[in-house]
């Protein structure tokens, strides 16, 4: 009499843990990740330093900011850019972070990793979730190195450091949490343009700049309507995380980031299930 051996399929948590482990290993063992961490640190330090350098007449250039922490977040929610200082803050991480995601995912298709993966691992949903979480962690790390670079640049430029500490912490947490939604968007875009690397990079850059929301804000403002409705979008909530942040701001960032992550992961999974992923 022989005993029948039954093999149980791995649970959802086990599958995600396994795939996430592979993605994290690849992330931490590729120079790309550390290059973008360095870029995230250098940019705010360079922006602060360059505004304090003397021009051709020997005069010191006008600083972009009146306060060191404005390189992290705007003083108030600014949906329509009026000066470069309104734009040059931690939201820039979501621009070059999108480019990093495009390169990271693009390598999956170029190297043939995806073909090998889906031969043995049929769950497309797991791929979307793992990539989104891995890229979100990468972008959160970029936010941290951006913070370090911004602090160093602020000391070099001699900016004022006065700030509401509670609002600053909430603003920084809000932007870091927004990495989840942004990473899911960029993963989704790279699934759509998986065969066209150049287009995937361009689309990530385009959406990372928030141009669509900035344009919508200009129209809404011109009509005399409240712009806070734009907080329902990724870029709107990223802008809303400012130096005047409160608990409500953080709650909005959490809800919007995870809601959009859910939407993009669901849409990306649908596309993978309905099309050839190779």
XYZ file of C-alpha atoms in Angstrom:
278
model
C 0.000 0.000 0.000
C 1.531 3.283 -1.070
C 0.925 6.582 0.602
C -0.052 9.424 -1.679
C 2.178 12.466 -1.320
C 0.438 15.805 -1.659
C 2.300 18.988 -2.523
C 0.715 22.164 -1.259
C 0.988 25.288 -3.360
C 2.835 28.121 -1.640
C 0.598 30.721 -0.015
C 0.342 34.312 -1.213
C 2.650 35.505 1.575
C 5.214 32.829 0.775
C 5.171 33.723 -2.928
C 5.567 37.440 -2.281
C 8.309 36.816 0.268
C 10.207 34.657 -2.201
C 9.915 37.063 -5.124
C 10.579 40.094 -2.947
C 13.740 38.447 -1.653
C 15.027 38.022 -5.213
C 14.137 41.604 -6.192
C 15.737 43.089 -3.075
C 18.879 41.035 -3.655
C 19.072 42.326 -7.236
C 18.424 45.891 -6.095
C 21.122 45.929 -3.418
C 23.650 44.188 -5.660
C 23.409 46.524 -8.640
C 25.459 49.742 -8.952
C 22.366 51.471 -10.390
C 20.730 51.731 -6.965
C 23.746 53.373 -5.350
C 24.268 55.717 -8.295
C 20.741 57.053 -7.882
C 21.190 57.331 -4.115
C 24.218 59.521 -4.798
C 22.293 61.569 -7.366
C 19.516 62.145 -4.828
C 22.074 63.463 -2.324
C 24.088 65.571 -4.766
C 21.205 67.453 -6.386
C 19.917 69.349 -3.285
C 23.464 70.063 -2.122
C 24.369 71.362 -5.584
C 21.236 73.507 -5.859
C 21.978 75.153 -2.509
C 25.669 75.629 -3.253
C 25.211 77.056 -6.761
C 22.799 79.753 -5.616
C 25.480 81.071 -3.224
C 28.352 81.152 -5.747
C 29.610 84.544 -7.046
C 28.623 85.532 -10.587
C 30.891 87.083 -13.240
C 30.763 90.453 -11.481
C 31.871 88.939 -8.195
C 28.439 89.343 -6.663
C 26.861 86.503 -4.706
C 23.855 85.067 -6.489
C 20.465 85.414 -4.846
C 19.572 82.304 -2.810
C 16.589 80.280 -3.966
C 15.287 79.845 -0.437
C 14.858 81.877 2.711
C 14.981 78.744 4.855
C 17.099 75.570 4.647
C 14.073 73.282 4.937
C 12.406 74.720 1.829
C 14.652 72.484 -0.249
C 12.784 69.555 1.358
C 9.255 70.894 0.956
C 7.516 74.122 0.002
C 6.321 76.434 2.755
C 2.721 75.854 1.676
C 0.900 73.680 -0.874
C 1.785 75.143 -4.292
C 0.034 73.363 -7.137
C 1.022 75.958 -9.734
C 4.767 76.638 -9.975
C 5.667 80.307 -9.773
C 9.446 80.060 -9.314
C 11.997 77.261 -9.638
C 12.224 77.224 -5.833
C 8.625 75.966 -5.709
C 9.689 72.939 -7.723
C 13.204 72.261 -6.420
C 12.398 70.171 -3.373
C 12.095 66.482 -2.467
C 9.467 66.006 -5.180
C 12.418 65.864 -7.600
C 13.113 62.382 -6.220
C 9.965 61.185 -7.976
C 11.388 62.324 -11.323
C 14.761 60.581 -11.337
C 13.299 57.819 -9.171
C 10.990 57.040 -12.096
C 13.981 56.792 -14.413
C 15.633 54.345 -12.012
C 12.477 52.197 -11.969
C 12.428 52.150 -15.779
C 16.031 50.941 -15.934
C 15.491 48.382 -13.157
C 12.389 46.839 -14.747
C 13.703 47.247 -18.290
C 16.618 45.003 -17.368
C 14.128 42.225 -16.518
C 12.980 42.113 -20.120
C 16.352 42.759 -21.728
C 18.072 39.996 -19.755
C 15.305 37.443 -20.277
C 14.623 37.280 -16.536
C 10.877 37.781 -17.072
C 10.633 34.847 -19.471
C 12.409 32.606 -16.993
C 10.332 33.942 -14.105
C 6.917 33.400 -15.652
C 7.896 29.937 -16.818
C 8.140 28.836 -13.187
C 6.082 31.517 -11.424
C 2.724 32.111 -13.096
C 1.282 34.740 -10.756
C 1.551 38.097 -12.550
C 0.085 39.845 -9.524
C 3.082 38.782 -7.445
C 5.430 40.350 -9.982
C 3.591 43.688 -9.852
C 3.456 43.770 -6.057
C 7.090 42.743 -5.600
C 8.371 45.272 -8.140
C 6.228 48.059 -6.663
C 7.423 47.375 -3.101
C 11.066 47.041 -4.133
C 11.008 50.257 -6.139
C 9.103 52.040 -3.354
C 11.870 51.078 -0.923
C 14.482 52.333 -3.383
C 12.697 55.681 -3.732
C 12.244 55.981 0.051
C 16.009 55.480 0.425
C 16.526 58.190 -2.193
C 14.337 60.521 -0.111
C 16.637 59.884 2.867
C 19.836 60.598 0.930
C 18.122 63.682 -0.518
C 17.480 64.814 3.054
C 21.138 64.329 3.965
C 22.312 66.197 0.882
C 19.853 69.010 1.511
C 21.023 69.423 5.104
C 24.660 69.536 3.953
C 23.799 72.109 1.286
C 21.875 74.198 3.792
C 24.869 74.359 6.116
C 27.145 75.333 3.216
C 24.777 78.079 2.061
C 24.197 79.365 5.599
C 20.415 79.264 5.425
C 18.111 79.916 8.356
C 17.065 76.679 10.114
C 13.937 77.778 11.969
C 10.993 75.461 11.358
C 7.989 73.830 12.984
C 9.596 70.468 13.735
C 6.284 68.594 13.851
C 5.195 69.898 10.440
C 8.631 69.157 8.971
C 8.520 65.540 10.165
C 4.984 65.083 8.836
C 6.002 66.564 5.480
C 9.013 64.258 5.167
C 6.972 61.212 6.202
C 4.272 62.175 3.711
C 6.736 62.362 0.831
C 8.391 59.078 1.781
C 4.987 57.359 1.974
C 4.125 58.758 -1.460
C 6.944 56.559 -2.797
C 4.538 53.599 -2.644
C 2.070 55.207 -5.031
C 4.753 56.625 -7.322
C 6.615 53.304 -7.553
C 3.365 51.554 -8.473
C 2.674 54.143 -11.189
C 6.156 53.774 -12.663
C 5.928 49.976 -12.536
C 2.584 50.174 -14.332
C 4.012 52.473 -17.025
C 6.925 50.134 -17.589
C 4.549 47.203 -17.991
C 2.694 49.124 -20.703
C 5.876 50.152 -22.540
C 7.885 47.039 -21.697
C 9.034 46.589 -25.313
C 10.002 50.252 -25.739
C 12.638 51.194 -23.189
C 13.059 54.783 -24.423
C 9.340 55.463 -24.226
C 9.107 53.932 -20.745
C 11.873 56.245 -19.490
C 10.271 59.274 -21.149
C 6.830 58.453 -19.745
C 8.228 58.004 -16.224
C 9.994 61.360 -16.496
C 6.883 63.060 -17.878
C 4.511 61.824 -15.187
C 7.155 62.330 -12.482
C 7.275 66.047 -13.238
C 3.551 66.326 -12.503
C 3.005 68.477 -15.574
C -0.575 67.249 -16.032
C -1.560 68.171 -12.478
C 0.263 71.508 -12.700
C -1.708 72.290 -15.855
C -4.971 71.220 -14.236
C -4.159 73.385 -11.213
C -3.616 76.411 -13.435
C -7.050 75.938 -14.995
C -8.760 75.318 -11.643
C -7.081 78.364 -10.117
C -8.060 80.525 -13.093
C -11.682 79.467 -12.587
C -11.482 80.507 -8.949
C -12.075 76.961 -7.704
C -10.253 75.356 -4.750
C -7.080 73.511 -5.757
C -7.050 71.198 -2.719
C -9.172 68.745 -4.726
C -5.897 67.890 -6.508
C -4.756 66.213 -3.281
C -6.606 63.151 -4.573
C -3.822 62.684 -7.133
C -0.268 61.501 -6.506
C 1.442 64.742 -7.441
C -1.184 66.809 -5.656
C -0.665 64.939 -2.386
C 3.115 65.099 -2.848
C 2.837 68.886 -3.104
C 0.419 69.010 -0.176
C 3.159 67.519 2.050
C 4.691 70.910 2.871
C 6.188 72.761 5.839
C 2.658 73.579 7.005
C 1.680 69.895 7.187
C -0.513 68.464 9.923
C -1.853 65.012 10.798
C -4.583 65.429 8.206
C -1.931 65.970 5.535
C -0.204 62.722 6.473
C -3.502 60.813 6.457
C -4.268 62.126 2.951
C -0.804 61.075 1.744
C -1.282 57.573 3.157
C -4.768 57.108 1.694
C -3.897 58.494 -1.735
C -0.582 56.655 -2.025
C -2.025 53.258 -1.145
C -5.224 53.814 -3.147
C -3.248 54.598 -6.296
C -0.874 51.706 -5.560
C -3.897 49.393 -5.463
C -5.262 50.822 -8.734
C -1.960 50.595 -10.610
C -1.166 47.104 -9.355
C -4.631 45.900 -10.338
C -4.345 47.477 -13.798
C -0.798 46.217 -14.305
C -1.779 42.685 -13.328
C -4.680 42.794 -15.787
C -2.355 43.843 -18.606
C 0.147 41.101 -17.800
C -2.590 38.486 -17.689
C -4.064 39.560 -21.031
C -0.882 40.008 -23.041
C 2.424 38.401 -23.969
C 4.952 39.465 -21.330
C 8.053 38.220 -23.107
